[in-house]
Coordinates of C-alpha atoms in Angstrom, one line a residue:
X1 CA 0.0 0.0 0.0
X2 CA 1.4 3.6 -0.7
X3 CA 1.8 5.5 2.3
X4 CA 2.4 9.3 2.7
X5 CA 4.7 11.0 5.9
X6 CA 2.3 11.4 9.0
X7 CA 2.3 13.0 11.9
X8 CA 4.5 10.3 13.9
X9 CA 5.2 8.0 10.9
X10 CA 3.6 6.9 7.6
X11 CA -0.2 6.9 6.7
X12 CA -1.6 4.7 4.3
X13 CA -2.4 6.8 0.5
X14 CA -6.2 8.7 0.6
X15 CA -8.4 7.0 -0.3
X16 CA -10.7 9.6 -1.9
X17 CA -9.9 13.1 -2.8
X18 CA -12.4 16.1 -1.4
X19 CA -12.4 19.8 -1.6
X20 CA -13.1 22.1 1.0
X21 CA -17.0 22.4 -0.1
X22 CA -17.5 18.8 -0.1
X23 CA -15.4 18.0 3.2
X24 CA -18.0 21.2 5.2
X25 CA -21.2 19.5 3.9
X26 CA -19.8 16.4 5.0
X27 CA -19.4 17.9 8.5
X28 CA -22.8 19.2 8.6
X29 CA -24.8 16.3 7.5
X30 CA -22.1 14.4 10.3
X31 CA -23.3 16.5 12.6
X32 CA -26.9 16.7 11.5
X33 CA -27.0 20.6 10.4
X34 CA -27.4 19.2 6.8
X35 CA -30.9 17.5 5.9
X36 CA -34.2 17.0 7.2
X37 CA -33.9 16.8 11.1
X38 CA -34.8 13.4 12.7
X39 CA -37.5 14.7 14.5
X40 CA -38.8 11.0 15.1
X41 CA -35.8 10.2 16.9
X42 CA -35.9 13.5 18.4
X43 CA -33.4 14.4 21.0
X44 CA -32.5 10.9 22.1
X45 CA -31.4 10.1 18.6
X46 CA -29.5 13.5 18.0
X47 CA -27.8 12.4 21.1
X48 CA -26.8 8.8 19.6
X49 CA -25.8 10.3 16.7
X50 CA -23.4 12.9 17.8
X51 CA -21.8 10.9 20.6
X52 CA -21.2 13.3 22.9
X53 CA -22.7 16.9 24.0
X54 CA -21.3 19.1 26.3
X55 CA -22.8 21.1 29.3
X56 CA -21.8 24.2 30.8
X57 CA -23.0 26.7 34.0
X58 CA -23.6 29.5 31.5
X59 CA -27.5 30.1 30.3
X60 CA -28.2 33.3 28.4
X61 CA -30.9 32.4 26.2
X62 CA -30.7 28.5 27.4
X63 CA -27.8 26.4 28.9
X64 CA -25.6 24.9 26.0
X65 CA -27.1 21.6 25.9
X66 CA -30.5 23.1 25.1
X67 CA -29.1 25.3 22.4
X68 CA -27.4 22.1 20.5
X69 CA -30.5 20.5 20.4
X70 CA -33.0 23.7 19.1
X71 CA -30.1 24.2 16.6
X72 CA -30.7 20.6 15.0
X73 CA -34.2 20.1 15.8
X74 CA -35.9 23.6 16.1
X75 CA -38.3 24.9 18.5
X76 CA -38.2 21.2 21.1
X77 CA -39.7 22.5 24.2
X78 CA -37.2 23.4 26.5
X79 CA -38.6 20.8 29.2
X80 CA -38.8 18.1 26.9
X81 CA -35.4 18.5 26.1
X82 CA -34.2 18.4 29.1
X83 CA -36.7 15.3 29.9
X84 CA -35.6 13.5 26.6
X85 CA -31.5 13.7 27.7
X86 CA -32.2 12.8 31.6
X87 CA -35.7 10.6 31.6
X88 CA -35.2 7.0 32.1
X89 CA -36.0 4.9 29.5
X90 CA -39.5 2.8 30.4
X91 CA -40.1 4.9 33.1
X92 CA -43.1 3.2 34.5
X93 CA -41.3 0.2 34.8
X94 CA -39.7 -1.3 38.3
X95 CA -36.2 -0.8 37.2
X96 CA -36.0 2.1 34.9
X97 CA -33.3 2.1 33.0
X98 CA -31.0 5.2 31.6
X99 CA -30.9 7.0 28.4
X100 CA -27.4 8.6 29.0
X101 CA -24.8 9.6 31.6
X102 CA -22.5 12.1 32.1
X103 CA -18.8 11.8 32.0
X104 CA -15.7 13.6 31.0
X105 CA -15.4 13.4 27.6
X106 CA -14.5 16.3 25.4
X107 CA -15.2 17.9 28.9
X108 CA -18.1 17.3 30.8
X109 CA -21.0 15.8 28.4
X110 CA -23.9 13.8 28.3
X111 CA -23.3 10.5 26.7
X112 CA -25.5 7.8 25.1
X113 CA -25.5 5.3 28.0
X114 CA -24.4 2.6 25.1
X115 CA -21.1 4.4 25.5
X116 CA -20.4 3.3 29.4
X117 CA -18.2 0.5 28.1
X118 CA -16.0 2.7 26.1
X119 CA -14.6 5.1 28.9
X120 CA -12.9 1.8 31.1
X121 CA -9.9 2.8 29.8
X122 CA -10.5 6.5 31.8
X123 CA -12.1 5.0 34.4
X124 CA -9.1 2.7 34.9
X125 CA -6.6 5.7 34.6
X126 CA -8.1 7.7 36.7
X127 CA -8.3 5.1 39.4
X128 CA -4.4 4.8 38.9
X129 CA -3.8 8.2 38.9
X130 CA -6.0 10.7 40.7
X131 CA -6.4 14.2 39.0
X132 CA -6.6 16.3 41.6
X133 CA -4.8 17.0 45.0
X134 CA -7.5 16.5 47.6
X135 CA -7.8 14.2 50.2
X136 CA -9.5 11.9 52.1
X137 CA -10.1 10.8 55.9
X138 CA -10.4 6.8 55.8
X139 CA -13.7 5.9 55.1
X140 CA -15.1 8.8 53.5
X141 CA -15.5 7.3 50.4
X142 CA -17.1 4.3 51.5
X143 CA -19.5 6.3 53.8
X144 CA -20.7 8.2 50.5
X145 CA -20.9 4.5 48.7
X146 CA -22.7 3.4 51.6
X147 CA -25.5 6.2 52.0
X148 CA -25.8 6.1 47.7
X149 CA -26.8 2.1 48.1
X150 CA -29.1 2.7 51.4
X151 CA -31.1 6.0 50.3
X152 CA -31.1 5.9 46.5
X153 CA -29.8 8.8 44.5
X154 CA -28.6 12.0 46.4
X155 CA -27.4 15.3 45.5
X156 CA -23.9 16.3 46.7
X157 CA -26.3 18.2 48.8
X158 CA -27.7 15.5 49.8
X159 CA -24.8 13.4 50.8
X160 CA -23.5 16.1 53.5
X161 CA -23.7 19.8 51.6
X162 CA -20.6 20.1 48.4
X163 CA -18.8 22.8 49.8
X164 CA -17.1 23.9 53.2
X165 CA -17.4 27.5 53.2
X166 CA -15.0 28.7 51.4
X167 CA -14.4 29.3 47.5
X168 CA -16.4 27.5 45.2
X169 CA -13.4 24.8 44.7
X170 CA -13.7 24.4 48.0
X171 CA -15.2 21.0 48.2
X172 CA -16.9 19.3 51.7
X173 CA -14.8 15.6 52.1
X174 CA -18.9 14.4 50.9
X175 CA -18.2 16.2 47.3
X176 CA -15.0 15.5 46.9
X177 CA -15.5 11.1 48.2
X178 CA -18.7 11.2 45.4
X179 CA -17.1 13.2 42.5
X180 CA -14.0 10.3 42.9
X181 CA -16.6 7.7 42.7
X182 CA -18.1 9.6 39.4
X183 CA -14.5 9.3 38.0
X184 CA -13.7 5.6 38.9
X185 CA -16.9 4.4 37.7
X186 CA -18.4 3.2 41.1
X187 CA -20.8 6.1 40.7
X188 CA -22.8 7.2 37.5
X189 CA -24.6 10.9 36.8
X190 CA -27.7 10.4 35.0
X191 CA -29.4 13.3 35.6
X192 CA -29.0 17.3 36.3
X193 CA -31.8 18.1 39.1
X194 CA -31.1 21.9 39.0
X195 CA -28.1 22.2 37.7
X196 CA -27.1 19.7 40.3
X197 CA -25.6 16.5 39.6
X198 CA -27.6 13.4 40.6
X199 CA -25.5 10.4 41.9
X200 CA -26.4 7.2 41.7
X201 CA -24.3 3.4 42.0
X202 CA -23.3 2.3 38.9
X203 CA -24.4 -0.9 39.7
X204 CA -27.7 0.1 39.9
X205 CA -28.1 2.5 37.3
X206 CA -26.6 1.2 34.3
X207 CA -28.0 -1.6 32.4
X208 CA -26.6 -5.2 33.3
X209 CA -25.8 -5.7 29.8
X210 CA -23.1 -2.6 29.8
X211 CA -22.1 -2.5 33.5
X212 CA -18.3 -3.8 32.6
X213 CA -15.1 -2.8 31.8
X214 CA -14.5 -5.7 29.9
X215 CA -13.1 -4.0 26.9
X216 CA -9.3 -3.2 27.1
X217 CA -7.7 0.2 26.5
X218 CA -6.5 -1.0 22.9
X219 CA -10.1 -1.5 22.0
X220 CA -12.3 1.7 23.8
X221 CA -9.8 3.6 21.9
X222 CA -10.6 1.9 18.9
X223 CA -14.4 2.3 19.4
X224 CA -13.9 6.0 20.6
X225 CA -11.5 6.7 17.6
X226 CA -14.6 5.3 15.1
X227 CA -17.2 7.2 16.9
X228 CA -15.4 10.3 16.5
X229 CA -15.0 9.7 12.6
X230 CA -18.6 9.2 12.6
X231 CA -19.5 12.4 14.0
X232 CA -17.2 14.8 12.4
X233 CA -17.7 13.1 9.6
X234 CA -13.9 13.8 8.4
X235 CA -11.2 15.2 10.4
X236 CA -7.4 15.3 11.1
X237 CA -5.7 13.3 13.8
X238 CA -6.0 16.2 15.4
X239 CA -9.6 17.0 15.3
X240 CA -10.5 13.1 16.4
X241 CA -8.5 13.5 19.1
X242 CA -10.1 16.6 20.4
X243 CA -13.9 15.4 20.3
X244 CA -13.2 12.8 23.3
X245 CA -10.4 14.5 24.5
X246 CA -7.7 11.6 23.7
X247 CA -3.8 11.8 23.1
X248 CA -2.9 11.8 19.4
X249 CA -0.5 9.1 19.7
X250 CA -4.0 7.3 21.2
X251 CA -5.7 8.1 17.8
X252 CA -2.0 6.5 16.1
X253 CA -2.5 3.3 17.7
X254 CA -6.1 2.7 17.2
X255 CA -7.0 4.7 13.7
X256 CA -5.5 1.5 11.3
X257 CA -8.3 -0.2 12.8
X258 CA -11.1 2.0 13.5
X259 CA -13.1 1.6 9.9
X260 CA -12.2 5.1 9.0
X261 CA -10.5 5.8 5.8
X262 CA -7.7 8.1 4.9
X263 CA -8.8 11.0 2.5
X264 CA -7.1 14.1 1.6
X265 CA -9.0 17.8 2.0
X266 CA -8.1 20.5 0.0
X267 CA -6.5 23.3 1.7
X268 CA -6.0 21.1 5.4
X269 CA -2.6 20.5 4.8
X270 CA -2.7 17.6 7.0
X271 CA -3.9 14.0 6.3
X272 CA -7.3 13.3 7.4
X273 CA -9.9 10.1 8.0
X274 CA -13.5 10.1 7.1
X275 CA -16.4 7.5 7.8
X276 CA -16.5 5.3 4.7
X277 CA -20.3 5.9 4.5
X278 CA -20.0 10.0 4.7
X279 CA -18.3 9.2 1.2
X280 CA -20.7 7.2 -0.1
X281 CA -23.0 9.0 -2.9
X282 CA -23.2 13.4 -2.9
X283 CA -24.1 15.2 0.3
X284 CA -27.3 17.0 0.0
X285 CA -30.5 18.6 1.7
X286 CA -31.7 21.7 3.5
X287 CA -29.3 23.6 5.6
X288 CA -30.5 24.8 8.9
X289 CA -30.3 28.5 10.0
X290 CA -30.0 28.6 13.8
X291 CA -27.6 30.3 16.2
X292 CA -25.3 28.4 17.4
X293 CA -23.5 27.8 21.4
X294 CA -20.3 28.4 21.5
X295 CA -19.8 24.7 23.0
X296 CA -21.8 23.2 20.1
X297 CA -19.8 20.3 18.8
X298 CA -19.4 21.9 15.1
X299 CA -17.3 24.6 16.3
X300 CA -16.0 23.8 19.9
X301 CA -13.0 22.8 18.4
X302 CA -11.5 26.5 17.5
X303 CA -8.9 25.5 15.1
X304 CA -11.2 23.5 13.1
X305 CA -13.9 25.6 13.0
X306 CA -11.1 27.9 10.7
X307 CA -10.4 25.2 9.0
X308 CA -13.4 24.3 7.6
X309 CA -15.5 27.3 7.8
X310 CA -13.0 30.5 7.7
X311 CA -14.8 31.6 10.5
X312 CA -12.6 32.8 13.6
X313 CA -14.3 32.1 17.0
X314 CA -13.6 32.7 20.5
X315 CA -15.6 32.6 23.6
X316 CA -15.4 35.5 25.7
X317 CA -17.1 34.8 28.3
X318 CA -14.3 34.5 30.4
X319 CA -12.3 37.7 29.1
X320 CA -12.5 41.0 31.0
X321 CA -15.4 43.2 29.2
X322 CA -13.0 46.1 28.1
X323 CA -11.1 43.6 26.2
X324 CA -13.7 41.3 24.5
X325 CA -14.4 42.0 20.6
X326 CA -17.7 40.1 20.1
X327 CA -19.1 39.7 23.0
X328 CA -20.2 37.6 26.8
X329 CA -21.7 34.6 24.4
X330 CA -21.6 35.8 21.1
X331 CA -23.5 32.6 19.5
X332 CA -22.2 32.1 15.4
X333 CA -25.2 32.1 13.2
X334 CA -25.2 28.9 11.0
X335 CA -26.8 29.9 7.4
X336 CA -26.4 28.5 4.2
X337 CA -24.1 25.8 5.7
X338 CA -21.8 28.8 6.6
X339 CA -21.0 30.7 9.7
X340 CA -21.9 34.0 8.2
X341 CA -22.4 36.0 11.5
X342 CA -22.8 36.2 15.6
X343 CA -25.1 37.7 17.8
X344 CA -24.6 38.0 21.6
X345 CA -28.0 37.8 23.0
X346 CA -29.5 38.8 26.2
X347 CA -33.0 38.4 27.5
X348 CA -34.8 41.5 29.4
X349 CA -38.1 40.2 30.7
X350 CA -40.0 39.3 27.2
X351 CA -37.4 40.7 25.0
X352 CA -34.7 39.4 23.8
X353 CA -31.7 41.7 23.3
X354 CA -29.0 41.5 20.8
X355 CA -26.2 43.3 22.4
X356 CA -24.1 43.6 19.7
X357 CA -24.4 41.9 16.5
X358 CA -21.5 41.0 13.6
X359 CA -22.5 40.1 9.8
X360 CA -20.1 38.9 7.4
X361 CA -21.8 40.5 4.7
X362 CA -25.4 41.8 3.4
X363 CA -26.6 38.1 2.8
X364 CA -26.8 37.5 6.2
X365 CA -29.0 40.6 7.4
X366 CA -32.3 37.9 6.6
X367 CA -30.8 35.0 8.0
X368 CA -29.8 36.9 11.2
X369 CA -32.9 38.6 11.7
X370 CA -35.4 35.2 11.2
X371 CA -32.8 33.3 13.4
X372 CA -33.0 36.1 15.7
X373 CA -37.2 35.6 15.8
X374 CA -36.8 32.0 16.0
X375 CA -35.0 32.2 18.8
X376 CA -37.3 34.7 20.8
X377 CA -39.9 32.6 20.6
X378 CA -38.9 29.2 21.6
X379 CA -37.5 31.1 24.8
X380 CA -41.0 33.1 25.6
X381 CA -40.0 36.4 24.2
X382 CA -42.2 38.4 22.0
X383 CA -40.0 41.3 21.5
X384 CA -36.4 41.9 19.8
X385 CA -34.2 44.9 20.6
X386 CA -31.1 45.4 18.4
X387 CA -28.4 47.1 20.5
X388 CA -25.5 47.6 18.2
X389 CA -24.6 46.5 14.8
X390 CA -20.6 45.8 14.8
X391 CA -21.1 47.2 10.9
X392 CA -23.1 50.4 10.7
X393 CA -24.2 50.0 7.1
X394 CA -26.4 46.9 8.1
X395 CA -28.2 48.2 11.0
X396 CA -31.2 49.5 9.0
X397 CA -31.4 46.7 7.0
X398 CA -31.9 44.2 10.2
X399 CA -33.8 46.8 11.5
X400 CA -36.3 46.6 8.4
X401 CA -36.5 42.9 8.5
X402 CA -36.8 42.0 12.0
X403 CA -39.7 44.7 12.2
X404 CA -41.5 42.3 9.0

C-alpha cells in the first residue's frame, strides 16, 4: 500500500480526494445541520448520533445543551429536552433504565449510556492516577458508597452539603469522596436536578448488559476513535482526538483499525480520516439556519472551525469586558451551511436583546434577523431589541426585517 509522511510516521495513501466544499457539507450532514432533522428520533437520537454533548453553567438564552438540540431540531420544548436527555427509558417500569450519563469526555458531556463500556480505559486511569490533590479521611468514600446504596440517588447536597465554606473549589470531604466515585466508575450521573448533579451506584443505574469494563484500552480507543470519525464526519488526527479529548499518539495506535478511511481535504494541509459511509454517494438537503453555542460540537474545536468554515471564533465569556471583541456569548449564526455571522443575546423580561451583532456581509441581514425571531420565541420572548450593529451600514437593513 502507498503510504504518505504522518504525523508520527507513515499513513496509508487517501483514499478519496475532497475539496473544502465537499469536506463542510460532509461535517454538517455528520453532525446533522445538513438534511431533514430526525425529528422521530428527536433528541435521544440527535444524542446517539453525535456521541457526545457538552454542558456548561452559562444560560443566556438556554444552557448549552439546550441550544445544540434547538439548533438541529428547532423549537423542542425546552422541558422536553431536558426530559428526553435525563428521563429514564420505560419509566413506569420497576427498574428504569437510563438514556445517558454524564462523563468527562470532550469535557463534561452527556453520553449515550451505550457508551459506558467505552470510557474503562478513563475509568481505569483515573483510578491509577488521581487528578486532583485533595484528600481523604479513611472511610469517607465508602460512607458516600454506603449512604448512595441505602437511600437511593442524592445530590452532593444531599450526601452532607458540596462545599465547606470557602471558595467555590472548596469542596466538603462528601463532594470531593462522590465526585472520585463519578471518575472511577463506582458512581454514574444520570441526571442534572437543577443544575445539580444526581448520583447514583453504577451498579444500579446502568443496564446489566453494559455495566463492565471488559473492553481493554487498545479497543475503547478503537471504538472511541470510530465514533469520533462518525460524527465529524472527516477530520485530522487532530480533530479526532479533540472530540473525546484523547492523546494523538491514542488516535496512532487505534485509527488502522477504526473503519475510518484516509482522505485528503483541500487546503487542510494535513492528512485526514472520514467515515466510509460519509463518502458514499453526494451530500445534499436543506441547511439549517440557527444560532449556534459556542460549546456546540461543530465549532468547539476552535482550530477547526477555521479550517473548515474560515470563521474565527472565540468565547469570551471569560475575558475582561473592556477587552472582548464580540461579546459575553456571542453565538455564530449557521446559514447556508456557513458561519456568516454572531449575535450576543441577552433576555430582558419578554425581550430578547441583541447586544451587539457581527455580519459577514449583506446576505446574512435575513438570516440573522429570522434566526433572531426564532429564537425569541422558543425562549418566551415576543420582542427583539437590536443594541448595536458591529457594521453600521447593516443596522437598517436588520432593522427593516426583524420589524417584518
Amino acid at each position: 500500500m502507498t503510504t504518505r509522511p504522518g504525523p508520527t510516521g507513515p499513513v496509508p495513501a487517501p483514499a478519496a480526494e475532497l475539496s473544502a466544499d465537499e469536506a463542510r457539507r460532509i461535517a454538517l450532514r455528520a453532525q446533522g445541520l445538513l438534511g431533514a432533522p430526525d425529528r422521530r428520533a428527536g433528541v435521544r437520537g440527535m444524542l446517539r448520533h453525535l456521541g457526545a454533548v457538552q454542558l456548561d453553567t452559562i444560560s443566556v438564552l438556554a444552557r448549552s445543551h439546550e441550544l445544540v438540540a434547538y439548533a438541529r431540531l428547532g423549537a423542542v420544548g425546552r422541558a422536553a429536552v431536558e426530559a428526553a436527555y435525563w428521563t429514564p427509558a420505560d419509566a413506569e417500569v420497576a427498574d428504569p433504565a437510563p438514556h445517558s450519563f454524564e462523563y468527562w469526555s470532550h469535557a463534561a458531556c452527556i453520553l449515550p449510556i451505550e457508551e459506558w463500556p467505552h470510557f474503562a480505559f478513563r475509568r481505569r486511569a483515573y483510578r491509577s492516577r488521581p487528578h486532583w490533590d485533595h484528600g481523604l479521611a479513611d472511610g469517607a468514600y465508602e460512607a458516600v458508597i454506603k449512604q448512595l446504596r441505602a437511600e437511593g440517588p442524592l445530590t452532593a447536597t444531599d450526601l452532607g452539603g458540596a462545599k465547606n465554606g470557602g471558595p467555590w473549589w472548596d469542596w466538603s470531604e462528601a463532594k470531593v469522596a462522590v465526585e472520585r466515585a463519578l471518575m472511577y466508575g463506582d458512581v454514574v450521573c444520570t441526571e442534572r436536578r437543577g443544575w445539580k448533579r444526581v448520583y447514583d451506584l453504577a451498579e444500579r443505574a446502568v443496564p446489566g448488559a453494559l455495566l463492565h469494563d471488559d473492553l481493554d484500552d487498545t479497543e475503547c480507543l478503537r471504538r472511541l476513535v470510530r465514533l469520533a470519525g462518525q460524527s465529524l464526519g472527516v477530520g485530522t488526527r487532530a480533530d479526532i482526538a479533540d472530540y473525546h479529548r484523547l492523546k494523538g499518539e491514542q488516535v496512532d495506535a487505534a485509527i488502522a483499525d477504526s473503519g475510518l478511511v484516509p482522505v485528503a481535504v483541500e487546503g487542510w494541509g494535513k492528512p485526514a480520516w472520514a467515515d466510509p459511509e460519509a463518502l458514499a454517494g453526494e451530500v445534499r438537503g436543506r441547511h439549517r439556519t440557527a444560532l449556534l453555542s459556542p460549546f456546540d460540537s461543530l465549532i468547539w474545536d476552535r482550530a477547526r472551525t477555521e479550517r473548515v468554515f474560515g470563521f474565527t471564533h472565540r468565547l469570551e465569556a471569560y475575558v475582561p469586558r473592556p477587552k472582548r471583541v464580540h461579546g459575553y456569548f456571542a453565538m455564530p449564526l449557521l446559514s447556508g451551511g456557513r458561519l456568516v455571522g454572531r449575535v450576543d443575546p441577552a433576555r430582558e423580561g419578554s425581550t430578547l436583546v441583541a447586544r451587539q451583532v457581527s455580519l459577514e456581509g449583506r446576505a446574512a441581514v435575513r438570516p440573522m434577523a429570522r434566526a433572531l425571531w426564532e429564537a425569541a420565541s422558543w425562549v418566551g420572548c415576543d420582542a427583539v431589541r437590536v443594541e448595536r450593529v458591529e457594521r453600521p451600514e447593516f443596522a437598517a437593513a436588520l432593522a427593516a426585517e426583524l420589524a417584518i
